Short mmCIF file of C-alpha atoms in Angstrom, two decimals:
data_model
loop_
_atom_site.label_atom_id
_atom_site.label_comp_id
_atom_site.label_asym_id
_atom_site.label_seq_id
_atom_site.Cartn_x
_atom_site.Cartn_y
_atom_site.Cartn_z
CA MET U 1 -57.02 3.37 37.64
CA GLU U 2 -58.17 1.01 34.89
CA GLY U 3 -57.32 3.63 32.28
CA LEU U 4 -53.86 3.99 33.74
CA TYR U 5 -53.37 0.21 33.57
CA LYS U 6 -54.56 0.18 29.94
CA PHE U 7 -52.08 2.94 29.13
CA TYR U 8 -49.31 0.90 30.78
CA GLU U 9 -50.31 -2.18 28.75
CA LEU U 10 -49.95 -0.24 25.51
CA SER U 11 -46.64 1.33 26.51
CA GLY U 12 -43.20 0.06 25.54
CA PHE U 13 -42.42 -0.92 29.15
CA ALA U 14 -45.10 -3.61 29.24
CA ASN U 15 -44.23 -5.03 25.82
CA ALA U 16 -40.42 -5.01 26.05
CA THR U 17 -38.65 -8.32 25.55
CA PRO U 18 -34.92 -9.11 25.86
CA GLY U 19 -34.86 -9.20 22.03
CA HIS U 20 -36.03 -5.60 21.81
CA ILE U 21 -33.38 -4.49 24.30
CA VAL U 22 -30.64 -6.36 22.42
CA MET U 23 -31.67 -4.76 19.12
CA ILE U 24 -31.87 -1.27 20.65
CA LEU U 25 -28.31 -1.81 21.95
CA VAL U 26 -27.26 -2.91 18.43
CA GLY U 27 -28.75 0.31 17.04
CA ILE U 28 -26.89 2.40 19.63
CA PHE U 29 -23.68 0.48 18.80
CA PHE U 30 -24.08 1.34 15.09
CA ILE U 31 -24.53 5.01 15.94
CA PHE U 32 -21.49 4.82 18.25
CA LEU U 33 -19.36 3.27 15.46
CA ALA U 34 -20.49 5.96 13.04
CA ILE U 35 -19.85 8.90 15.36
CA ARG U 36 -16.78 7.67 17.28
CA TYR U 37 -14.88 5.93 14.47
CA GLU U 38 -16.64 7.51 11.45
CA TYR U 39 -17.37 4.07 9.94
CA GLU U 40 -19.76 4.85 7.06
CA PRO U 41 -21.64 7.48 9.12
CA LEU U 42 -24.00 8.32 6.26
CA LEU U 43 -25.29 4.76 6.39
CA LEU U 44 -24.81 3.66 9.97
CA VAL U 45 -26.49 6.68 11.58
CA PRO U 46 -29.79 6.26 9.65
CA ILE U 47 -29.66 2.46 9.97
CA GLY U 48 -28.75 2.56 13.67
CA PHE U 49 -31.54 5.01 14.42
CA GLY U 50 -33.90 2.94 12.25
CA VAL U 51 -33.03 -0.14 14.36
CA ILE U 52 -34.04 1.81 17.47
CA ILE U 53 -37.29 2.99 15.84
CA GLY U 54 -38.12 -0.53 14.68
CA ASN U 55 -37.52 -2.06 18.09
CA ILE U 56 -39.55 0.20 20.32
CA PRO U 57 -41.91 -2.37 21.83
CA PHE U 58 -45.64 -1.91 21.21
CA THR U 59 -48.76 -4.03 21.16
CA GLU U 60 -48.89 -5.50 17.70
CA GLY U 61 -52.29 -5.94 16.10
CA ALA U 62 -53.95 -3.40 18.40
CA GLY U 63 -54.93 -1.31 15.40
CA LEU U 64 -52.33 1.34 16.14
CA ASN U 65 -50.75 0.98 12.67
CA ILE U 66 -47.28 1.97 13.75
CA GLY U 67 -45.07 -1.05 12.97
CA ILE U 68 -43.15 -1.28 9.73
CA TYR U 69 -44.82 -4.60 8.94
CA GLU U 70 -48.35 -3.29 9.70
CA GLU U 71 -50.26 -2.37 6.57
CA GLY U 72 -51.36 1.24 6.58
CA SER U 73 -48.62 2.52 8.86
CA VAL U 74 -46.45 5.39 7.65
CA LEU U 75 -43.31 3.30 8.08
CA ASN U 76 -44.88 0.56 5.98
CA TYR U 77 -45.48 3.03 3.15
CA ILE U 78 -41.85 4.15 3.21
CA TYR U 79 -40.76 0.50 3.45
CA GLN U 80 -42.49 -0.20 0.12
CA GLY U 81 -39.52 1.48 -1.57
CA VAL U 82 -37.35 -1.32 -0.18
CA LEU U 83 -39.86 -4.12 -0.77
CA LYS U 84 -40.55 -3.13 -4.37
CA GLY U 85 -36.89 -2.43 -5.10
CA VAL U 86 -37.43 1.28 -5.85
CA TYR U 87 -34.65 2.79 -3.75
CA PRO U 88 -31.63 0.79 -5.03
CA PRO U 89 -31.91 1.94 -8.68
CA LEU U 90 -32.24 5.56 -7.49
CA ILE U 91 -29.08 5.13 -5.41
CA PHE U 92 -27.38 3.72 -8.50
CA LEU U 93 -28.44 6.79 -10.48
CA GLY U 94 -26.68 8.97 -7.92
CA ILE U 95 -23.61 6.72 -7.87
CA GLY U 96 -23.41 6.92 -11.67
CA ALA U 97 -23.65 10.71 -11.53
CA MET U 98 -20.81 10.97 -9.02
CA THR U 99 -18.46 8.29 -10.39
CA ASP U 100 -15.56 9.15 -12.60
CA PHE U 101 -14.83 6.13 -14.79
CA SER U 102 -11.65 7.72 -16.26
CA THR U 103 -9.27 5.43 -14.38
CA LEU U 104 -11.19 2.41 -15.62
CA ILE U 105 -11.22 3.68 -19.20
CA SER U 106 -7.50 4.48 -19.07
CA SER U 107 -6.57 1.01 -17.74
CA PRO U 108 -9.30 -1.32 -18.99
CA ARG U 109 -7.31 -4.44 -18.02
CA LEU U 110 -8.10 -3.59 -14.37
CA MET U 111 -11.76 -4.38 -15.09
CA LEU U 112 -10.83 -8.04 -14.81
CA LEU U 113 -10.07 -7.58 -11.13
CA GLY U 114 -13.64 -6.40 -10.58
CA ALA U 115 -14.85 -9.56 -12.31
CA ALA U 116 -12.53 -11.84 -10.32
CA ALA U 117 -13.76 -10.49 -6.98
CA GLN U 118 -17.31 -11.62 -7.77
CA VAL U 119 -16.21 -15.20 -7.02
CA GLY U 120 -17.35 -14.52 -3.44
CA ILE U 121 -20.97 -14.17 -4.57
CA PHE U 122 -21.08 -17.51 -6.34
CA LEU U 123 -19.14 -19.57 -3.77
CA THR U 124 -21.29 -18.21 -0.95
CA PHE U 125 -24.35 -19.12 -3.01
CA LEU U 126 -23.19 -22.76 -2.89
CA GLY U 127 -22.31 -22.49 0.80
CA ALA U 128 -25.77 -21.15 1.66
CA ILE U 129 -27.42 -24.06 -0.16
CA ALA U 130 -25.26 -26.49 1.81
CA LEU U 131 -26.47 -24.79 5.01
CA GLY U 132 -30.09 -25.46 4.14
CA PHE U 133 -31.23 -22.24 2.49
CA ASN U 134 -33.23 -22.69 -0.72
CA ALA U 135 -31.70 -21.52 -4.02
CA SER U 136 -33.48 -18.13 -4.06
CA GLU U 137 -32.48 -17.31 -0.48
CA ALA U 138 -28.93 -18.52 -1.18
CA GLY U 139 -28.69 -16.20 -4.20
CA ALA U 140 -29.77 -13.24 -2.08
CA ILE U 141 -27.27 -14.13 0.66
CA GLY U 142 -24.42 -14.64 -1.81
CA ILE U 143 -24.76 -11.10 -3.14
CA ILE U 144 -23.47 -9.77 0.21
CA GLY U 145 -20.03 -10.69 -1.18
CA GLY U 146 -20.51 -7.99 -3.81
CA ALA U 147 -20.15 -5.50 -0.91
CA ASP U 148 -22.84 -3.40 -2.49
CA GLY U 149 -25.70 -2.47 -0.16
CA PRO U 150 -28.23 -1.30 -2.78
CA THR U 151 -27.65 -4.41 -4.93
CA ALA U 152 -28.06 -6.66 -1.87
CA ILE U 153 -31.37 -4.97 -1.02
CA PHE U 154 -32.55 -5.12 -4.64
CA ILE U 155 -31.83 -8.84 -4.92
CA SER U 156 -33.21 -9.80 -1.51
CA SER U 157 -36.41 -7.84 -2.23
CA ARG U 158 -36.88 -10.05 -5.27
CA LEU U 159 -35.54 -13.41 -4.10
CA ALA U 160 -35.98 -13.53 -0.31
CA ASN U 161 -39.06 -11.40 0.33
CA GLY U 162 -41.26 -13.88 2.19
CA LEU U 163 -43.15 -14.88 -0.97
CA ASN U 164 -42.91 -18.05 -3.11
CA ASP U 165 -41.72 -20.36 -0.30
CA THR U 166 -38.96 -18.01 0.77
CA ARG U 167 -38.36 -16.35 4.12
CA ASN U 168 -38.19 -12.58 4.47
CA LEU U 169 -34.44 -12.04 4.77
CA ILE U 170 -34.29 -8.44 3.51
CA GLY U 171 -33.46 -6.99 6.93
CA PRO U 172 -30.62 -9.37 7.89
CA ILE U 173 -29.11 -9.29 4.38
CA ALA U 174 -29.20 -5.50 4.18
CA ILE U 175 -27.75 -5.08 7.67
CA ALA U 176 -25.02 -7.64 6.93
CA ALA U 177 -24.14 -5.97 3.60
CA TYR U 178 -23.96 -2.47 5.06
CA SER U 179 -22.12 -3.65 8.20
CA TYR U 180 -19.42 -5.33 6.14
CA MET U 181 -19.19 -2.27 3.88
CA ALA U 182 -18.59 -0.20 7.00
CA LEU U 183 -16.05 -2.71 8.25
CA VAL U 184 -13.98 -2.74 5.03
CA PRO U 185 -11.00 -1.07 6.82
CA VAL U 186 -11.09 -3.84 9.43
CA ILE U 187 -11.79 -6.93 7.27
CA GLN U 188 -9.67 -6.36 4.18
CA PRO U 189 -6.12 -5.42 5.34
CA PRO U 190 -5.32 -8.77 7.07
CA ILE U 191 -6.37 -10.71 3.93
CA MET U 192 -4.35 -8.37 1.71
CA ARG U 193 -1.25 -8.83 3.88
CA LEU U 194 -1.73 -12.58 4.08
CA LEU U 195 -1.85 -13.04 0.32
CA THR U 196 0.87 -10.64 -0.79
CA GLY U 197 4.61 -10.40 -0.26
CA TYR U 198 6.53 -7.30 0.84
CA LYS U 199 7.95 -6.78 -2.66
CA GLU U 200 4.54 -7.07 -4.32
CA ARG U 201 3.02 -4.46 -2.03
CA ARG U 202 5.68 -1.98 -3.16
CA ILE U 203 5.03 -2.37 -6.90
CA LYS U 204 4.64 1.05 -8.48
CA MET U 205 2.17 1.27 -11.33
CA LYS U 206 2.31 3.55 -14.36
CA PRO U 207 0.20 6.68 -13.95
CA PRO U 208 -3.11 6.43 -15.83
CA ARG U 209 -3.27 8.19 -19.20
CA THR U 210 -5.52 11.17 -19.86
CA VAL U 211 -8.97 10.13 -21.04
CA SER U 212 -10.73 12.19 -23.70
CA LYS U 213 -14.18 13.68 -23.26
CA THR U 214 -15.45 11.52 -26.14
CA GLU U 215 -14.30 8.31 -24.45
CA LYS U 216 -15.99 9.35 -21.23
CA MET U 217 -19.27 9.95 -23.07
CA ILE U 218 -19.08 6.73 -25.05
CA PHE U 219 -18.45 4.63 -21.93
CA PRO U 220 -21.94 4.77 -20.36
CA ILE U 221 -23.64 4.15 -23.72
CA LEU U 222 -21.49 1.19 -24.74
CA GLY U 223 -21.38 -0.13 -21.19
CA MET U 224 -25.16 0.00 -20.99
CA LEU U 225 -25.65 -1.74 -24.32
CA LEU U 226 -23.19 -4.50 -23.58
CA THR U 227 -24.13 -5.33 -20.01
CA GLY U 228 -27.83 -4.77 -20.73
CA PHE U 229 -27.82 -7.29 -23.56
CA LEU U 230 -25.89 -9.82 -21.45
CA ALA U 231 -27.93 -9.50 -18.26
CA PRO U 232 -31.26 -7.74 -18.90
CA SER U 233 -32.44 -8.55 -15.34
CA ALA U 234 -29.86 -6.10 -14.04
CA LEU U 235 -31.34 -3.26 -16.13
CA PRO U 236 -32.88 -1.34 -13.21
CA LEU U 237 -29.45 -1.13 -11.59
CA LEU U 238 -27.11 -0.90 -14.58
CA GLY U 239 -29.50 1.28 -16.59
CA MET U 240 -29.64 3.85 -13.80
CA LEU U 241 -25.89 3.62 -13.11
CA PHE U 242 -24.93 4.33 -16.72
CA PHE U 243 -27.70 6.89 -17.16
CA GLY U 244 -26.41 8.79 -14.12
CA ASN U 245 -22.90 8.66 -15.56
CA LEU U 246 -24.08 10.00 -18.92
CA LEU U 247 -25.79 12.90 -17.11
CA LYS U 248 -22.40 13.71 -15.58
CA GLU U 249 -20.21 13.21 -18.61
CA SER U 250 -22.43 14.79 -21.26
CA LEU U 251 -21.73 18.19 -19.61
CA VAL U 252 -25.04 19.53 -20.87
CA THR U 253 -27.19 18.18 -18.04
CA ASN U 254 -25.27 19.52 -15.08
CA ARG U 255 -28.43 20.41 -13.19
CA LEU U 256 -29.79 16.87 -13.44
CA ALA U 257 -26.43 15.30 -12.57
CA ASP U 258 -26.12 17.64 -9.62
CA THR U 259 -29.56 16.69 -8.30
CA ALA U 260 -28.91 12.97 -8.81
CA ARG U 261 -25.58 12.97 -6.99
CA ASN U 262 -26.56 15.31 -4.16
CA SER U 263 -30.15 15.97 -3.17
CA MET U 264 -31.71 12.81 -4.58
CA ILE U 265 -29.16 10.29 -3.35
CA ASN U 266 -29.22 11.95 0.08
CA ILE U 267 -33.00 11.74 0.33
CA VAL U 268 -33.06 8.11 -0.81
CA THR U 269 -30.19 7.19 1.54
CA ILE U 270 -32.14 8.61 4.48
CA LEU U 271 -35.31 6.72 3.56
CA LEU U 272 -33.45 3.51 2.76
CA GLY U 273 -31.29 3.60 5.87
CA VAL U 274 -34.11 4.30 8.31
CA THR U 275 -36.51 1.75 6.82
CA VAL U 276 -33.89 -1.00 6.50
CA GLY U 277 -32.95 -0.35 10.11
CA ALA U 278 -36.58 -0.33 11.22
CA SER U 279 -37.21 -3.62 9.40
CA THR U 280 -34.98 -5.41 11.92
CA GLN U 281 -37.73 -5.93 14.48
CA ALA U 282 -36.47 -8.37 17.07
CA SER U 283 -39.21 -10.90 16.31
CA VAL U 284 -38.16 -11.02 12.62
CA PHE U 285 -34.44 -10.36 12.96
CA LEU U 286 -33.21 -12.35 15.95
CA THR U 287 -33.34 -15.81 14.42
CA PRO U 288 -30.68 -18.50 13.81
CA GLN U 289 -30.94 -17.69 10.09
CA SER U 290 -29.77 -14.12 10.71
CA ILE U 291 -26.64 -15.36 12.48
CA LEU U 292 -25.94 -17.73 9.57
CA ILE U 293 -26.44 -14.87 7.12
CA PHE U 294 -23.87 -12.79 9.01
CA VAL U 295 -21.38 -15.68 8.99
CA LEU U 296 -21.95 -16.36 5.28
CA GLY U 297 -21.75 -12.66 4.48
CA ALA U 298 -18.39 -12.34 6.20
CA LEU U 299 -17.16 -15.44 4.37
CA SER U 300 -18.40 -14.05 1.07
CA PHE U 301 -16.58 -10.79 1.69
CA VAL U 302 -13.34 -12.54 2.58
CA ILE U 303 -13.50 -14.78 -0.52
CA ALA U 304 -14.25 -11.77 -2.75
CA THR U 305 -11.26 -9.83 -1.38
CA ALA U 306 -9.00 -12.85 -1.76
CA GLY U 307 -10.32 -13.48 -5.29
CA GLY U 308 -9.36 -9.97 -6.41
CA VAL U 309 -5.89 -10.07 -4.84
CA LEU U 310 -5.09 -13.55 -6.17
CA PHE U 311 -6.27 -12.67 -9.68
CA ALA U 312 -3.99 -9.63 -9.71
CA LYS U 313 -1.09 -11.93 -8.83
CA PHE U 314 -2.20 -14.30 -11.59
CA MET U 315 -2.26 -11.45 -14.13
CA ASN U 316 1.26 -10.46 -13.08
CA LEU U 317 2.50 -13.84 -14.30
CA PHE U 318 1.79 -12.69 -17.87
CA LEU U 319 2.82 -9.04 -17.56
CA LYS U 320 6.27 -7.63 -18.29
CA GLU U 321 8.40 -5.96 -15.63
CA GLY U 322 7.44 -2.30 -15.32
CA ASN U 323 3.91 -3.09 -16.43
CA LYS U 324 2.93 -5.19 -13.43
CA ILE U 325 -0.09 -4.63 -11.21
CA ASN U 326 0.20 -4.04 -7.48
CA PRO U 327 -1.88 -6.97 -6.16
CA LEU U 328 -3.22 -4.85 -3.30
CA ILE U 329 -5.56 -3.12 -5.76
CA GLY U 330 -7.26 -6.48 -6.41
CA ALA U 331 -8.95 -6.07 -3.01
CA ALA U 332 -10.78 -3.02 -4.38
CA GLY U 333 -12.67 -5.29 -6.79
CA VAL U 334 -15.33 -5.82 -4.12
CA SER U 335 -17.11 -2.61 -5.15
CA ALA U 336 -17.49 -0.95 -1.74
CA VAL U 337 -16.91 2.44 -3.42
CA PRO U 338 -14.72 4.24 -2.46
CA ASP U 339 -13.86 2.63 0.89
CA SER U 340 -11.97 -0.38 -0.43
CA ALA U 341 -9.96 1.88 -2.78
CA ARG U 342 -9.09 4.04 0.23
CA VAL U 343 -8.02 0.96 2.17
CA VAL U 344 -5.72 -0.01 -0.72
CA GLN U 345 -4.21 3.49 -0.77
CA HIS U 346 -3.64 3.33 2.96
CA GLU U 347 -2.04 -0.11 2.82
CA GLY U 348 0.15 0.87 -0.14
CA LEU U 349 1.45 3.94 1.70
CA LYS U 350 2.41 1.80 4.69
CA TYR U 351 4.99 -0.05 2.64
CA ASP U 352 6.10 2.82 0.41
CA PRO U 353 5.10 6.37 1.39
CA THR U 354 5.55 7.52 -2.22
CA ASN U 355 3.33 4.83 -3.75
CA HIS U 356 -0.15 6.29 -4.26
CA LEU U 357 -2.51 3.54 -5.37
CA LEU U 358 -5.84 5.34 -5.01
CA MET U 359 -6.34 6.18 -8.69
CA HIS U 360 -5.36 2.67 -9.75
CA ALA U 361 -7.61 1.07 -7.13
CA MET U 362 -10.62 3.10 -8.29
CA ALA U 363 -10.64 1.14 -11.56
CA PRO U 364 -11.33 -2.32 -10.08
CA ASN U 365 -13.53 -0.60 -7.51
CA VAL U 366 -15.99 0.81 -10.07
CA SER U 367 -15.73 -2.27 -12.26
CA GLY U 368 -16.73 -4.23 -9.14
CA VAL U 369 -19.96 -2.18 -9.05
CA ILE U 370 -20.67 -3.19 -12.65
CA GLY U 371 -19.61 -6.80 -11.96
CA SER U 372 -21.80 -7.22 -8.89
CA ALA U 373 -24.79 -5.71 -10.70
CA VAL U 374 -24.27 -8.11 -13.62
CA ALA U 375 -23.96 -11.01 -11.14
CA ALA U 376 -27.17 -9.87 -9.48
CA GLY U 377 -28.92 -9.79 -12.85
CA ILE U 378 -27.74 -13.31 -13.67
CA LEU U 379 -28.90 -14.66 -10.29
CA LEU U 380 -32.27 -12.96 -10.81
CA SER U 381 -32.72 -14.46 -14.26
CA PHE U 382 -31.84 -17.94 -12.96
CA LEU U 383 -33.80 -17.87 -9.71
CA ASN U 384 -36.73 -15.47 -10.06
CA MET C 1 -28.60 -26.22 10.66
CA LYS C 2 -25.98 -28.63 9.34
CA PHE C 3 -23.50 -28.11 6.58
CA ASP C 4 -24.72 -30.70 4.07
CA ILE C 5 -22.66 -30.64 0.89
CA THR C 6 -24.99 -33.14 -0.79
CA ALA C 7 -27.67 -30.41 -0.83
CA ILE C 8 -25.67 -28.75 -3.63
CA GLY C 9 -27.13 -30.12 -6.83
CA ILE C 10 -25.54 -30.27 -10.24
CA GLU C 11 -27.88 -27.46 -11.36
CA HIS C 12 -26.46 -25.21 -8.64
CA ILE C 13 -22.92 -25.89 -9.82
CA TYR C 14 -23.92 -25.17 -13.43
CA MET C 15 -25.59 -21.96 -12.30
CA THR C 16 -22.42 -20.91 -10.48
CA LEU C 17 -20.14 -21.70 -13.40
CA ILE C 18 -22.38 -20.08 -16.02
CA GLY C 19 -23.05 -17.04 -13.82
CA TYR C 20 -19.40 -16.40 -13.05
CA THR C 21 -18.44 -16.92 -16.70
CA ILE C 22 -21.03 -14.36 -17.83
CA VAL C 23 -19.77 -11.79 -15.30
CA PHE C 24 -16.25 -12.36 -16.61
CA LEU C 25 -17.38 -12.23 -20.23
CA ALA C 26 -19.22 -8.94 -19.70
CA LEU C 27 -16.16 -7.28 -18.19
CA VAL C 28 -13.74 -8.89 -20.67
CA ALA C 29 -15.90 -7.54 -23.51
CA LEU C 30 -15.83 -4.08 -21.93
CA TYR C 31 -12.06 -4.41 -21.52
CA LEU C 32 -11.57 -5.33 -25.19
CA ILE C 33 -13.80 -2.50 -26.37
CA PHE C 34 -12.18 0.18 -24.24
CA ASP C 35 -8.69 -1.13 -24.85
CA ASN C 36 -9.21 -0.58 -28.57
CA LEU C 37 -11.42 2.50 -28.41
CA PRO C 38 -8.56 5.05 -28.44
CA LYS C 39 -7.19 3.44 -31.63
CA VAL C 40 -10.64 3.53 -33.26
CA LEU C 41 -11.12 7.17 -32.26
CA LEU C 42 -7.68 8.00 -33.63
CA ILE C 43 -8.55 6.41 -36.99
CA ILE C 44 -11.90 8.24 -37.12
CA ASN C 45 -10.21 11.56 -36.24
CA GLY C 46 -7.59 10.92 -38.92
CA LEU C 47 -10.25 10.31 -41.53
CA LEU C 48 -12.15 13.44 -40.52
CA GLU C 49 -9.01 15.58 -40.61
CA LYS C 50 -8.16 14.39 -44.10
CA LYS C 51 -11.55 15.53 -45.33
CA THR C 52 -11.14 19.05 -43.98
CA GLU C 53 -9.54 21.82 -46.04
CA GLU C 54 -5.82 22.65 -45.90
CA PRO C 55 -5.94 26.00 -44.01
CA LYS C 56 -8.39 24.61 -41.50
CA GLN C 57 -6.23 21.56 -41.01
CA HIS C 58 -3.24 23.79 -40.30
CA ALA C 59 -5.22 25.72 -37.73
CA VAL C 60 -6.29 22.55 -35.93
CA SER C 61 -2.82 21.05 -35.89
CA SER C 62 -1.24 24.22 -34.58
CA LYS C 63 -3.86 24.27 -31.83
CA HIS C 64 -2.91 20.78 -30.77
CA ASN C 65 0.83 21.43 -30.90
CA LEU C 66 1.01 24.17 -28.30
CA SER C 67 4.07 23.59 -26.22
CA GLY C 68 4.09 23.78 -22.44
CA ALA C 69 6.11 27.01 -22.52
CA VAL C 70 3.52 28.71 -24.77
CA ASN C 71 0.72 27.49 -22.52
CA ALA C 72 2.52 28.85 -19.47
CA ALA C 73 3.07 32.22 -21.20
CA ILE C 74 -0.61 32.50 -22.13
CA ALA C 75 -1.68 31.50 -18.64
CA THR C 76 0.66 34.08 -17.07
CA ALA C 77 -0.54 36.80 -19.44
CA LEU C 78 -4.16 36.03 -18.64
CA HIS C 79 -3.43 35.95 -14.95
CA LEU C 80 -1.64 39.29 -15.05
CA TYR C 81 -4.39 40.84 -17.15
CA PHE C 82 -7.19 39.68 -14.88
CA ASP C 83 -5.20 40.58 -11.79
CA GLU C 84 -4.86 44.15 -13.03
CA LEU C 85 -8.57 44.58 -13.51
CA HIS C 86 -10.34 46.52 -10.84
CA ASP C 87 -13.96 47.13 -10.06
CA GLU C 88 -15.25 50.39 -11.50
CA GLU C 89 -15.76 52.96 -8.82
CA ILE C 90 -17.47 56.33 -8.70
CA THR C 91 -14.76 58.93 -8.84
CA LYS C 92 -16.92 61.92 -7.80
CA LEU C 93 -16.22 63.01 -4.26
CA THR C 94 -19.00 64.97 -2.59
CA ILE C 95 -19.79 66.11 0.91
CA ASN C 96 -23.16 64.81 1.88
CA LYS C 97 -25.34 66.67 4.28
CA VAL C 98 -25.93 64.57 7.37
CA SER C 99 -29.39 65.13 8.75
CA ARG C 100 -30.09 64.26 12.34
CA ASN C 101 -33.69 63.38 12.86
CA TYR C 102 -35.32 64.42 16.05
CA SER C 103 -35.55 61.70 18.65
CA PRO C 104 -37.00 62.05 22.15
CA TRP C 105 -34.05 59.94 23.41
CA SER C 106 -31.38 62.29 22.18
CA SER C 107 -33.07 65.62 21.97
CA LYS C 108 -31.40 67.07 25.08
CA ILE C 109 -27.92 66.04 24.12
CA TYR C 110 -28.62 67.22 20.62
CA SER C 111 -29.67 70.62 21.77
CA VAL C 112 -26.70 70.89 24.14
CA MET C 113 -24.35 70.06 21.33
CA GLN C 114 -26.09 72.55 19.11
CA SER C 115 -25.60 75.28 21.71
CA HIS C 116 -21.97 74.30 22.22
CA LEU C 117 -21.27 74.41 18.54
CA GLN C 118 -23.23 77.58 17.82
CA PRO C 119 -22.77 79.96 20.81
CA GLN C 120 -23.59 83.13 18.84
CA THR C 121 -26.96 81.85 17.76
CA ASN C 122 -27.81 81.10 21.36
CA LYS C 123 -26.94 84.65 22.39
CA VAL C 124 -29.34 86.00 19.83
CA ILE C 125 -32.09 83.89 21.29
CA LYS C 126 -31.43 85.30 24.81
CA LYS C 127 -31.96 88.78 23.64
#
């Protein structure tokens, strides 16, 4: 009988708290969103299931070595890839190997939209400081506005990792970043409609010119040199992004590019998603700070979207008729590739079924990836 | 937690301004480079073409000046040619002997069929 009681004490039923139940329901909700509405299923399914894994109640400190925060547990070993910032650069390698920068090279002026959208990162940084977070934590929270999950994890693993008088905010920041990335189709359209007029939404842009093979090959090398010299702290991200792109564009390393953009990125996404999800243990995650991070993250995302749209309108003031930019594509500067570009395409078609903006929107979209990585590097060099 | 704007120090504002300016500068620099890159490549190509010999130069220029109609004609010719190709097949037609191996499951039927097909042989056996 005593043995049975001991077994019960070690089981999840005896250790369950309302927090655990809430988090398990959050995990199920993520999986529901992914399956029912297909919101970023490749991210939300692993993260949602990870949330469930991380919130199965157990007796902590009983020497079972099962929790993600318990040294020696298998989950803890996999979590080291998040803590040490190993996974994000590998994801960037895959993104580089699958991204076609042709639209960006053919219309380089659209790069400025990717830069403008980064305003969300820096304004949220100030907002987080005003709400009582220290500078390092604020920097990590601000990067949510970049709408780039791997960058958010990379920065929070360096700036808000529980060391050097900071709190461990990796879980809430990562969940907020990925949630908002998944909610791009819900968050962005109202802001786009609010800031643009009917006529502006119908602006037709010139088709992008053909880009030569040489230009495509030069882009990752020059891009690497330039951004690397400006923000060396972003090297792990930008280096891998441009390296992946060179693997793709050189045309002589197809096998490597293929591995980077398929098998490798899939493996890393699985590991990253599950461990980030599992790191949201109720005791660590359900805090007032997490709620503030979600609010700030949403604000950051809204400001970033508005920044891109408004800057496109500003650029139009100096552009001749027939050469103007459809301001809707400014929203794609937030780097949630390719979701925000898809949202732009969808919105554009609503107002003119013959106006296809996808190719144009991909330019600020990929420049947003570069912009947010540069911003991350700058924040790291200031705050680390 | 309260929203306390006085917590924002001058160093934070500097950091924001400098950071945002650097992001802009990085992408403006990329914009300037890639806006001018086609012109630079055109100049380099021009210089390289000048250095090459006359017949070679002619060959290169004619390669670049293929009209759409010529391209379409070549594409159609290639398509027709490849469409006509057929896998090589063995043209010898032979009658293969079909052997029926003995099986305890079909032996009776087999023997019945044998007798039905070869009645004369069976008669010989009866004798």
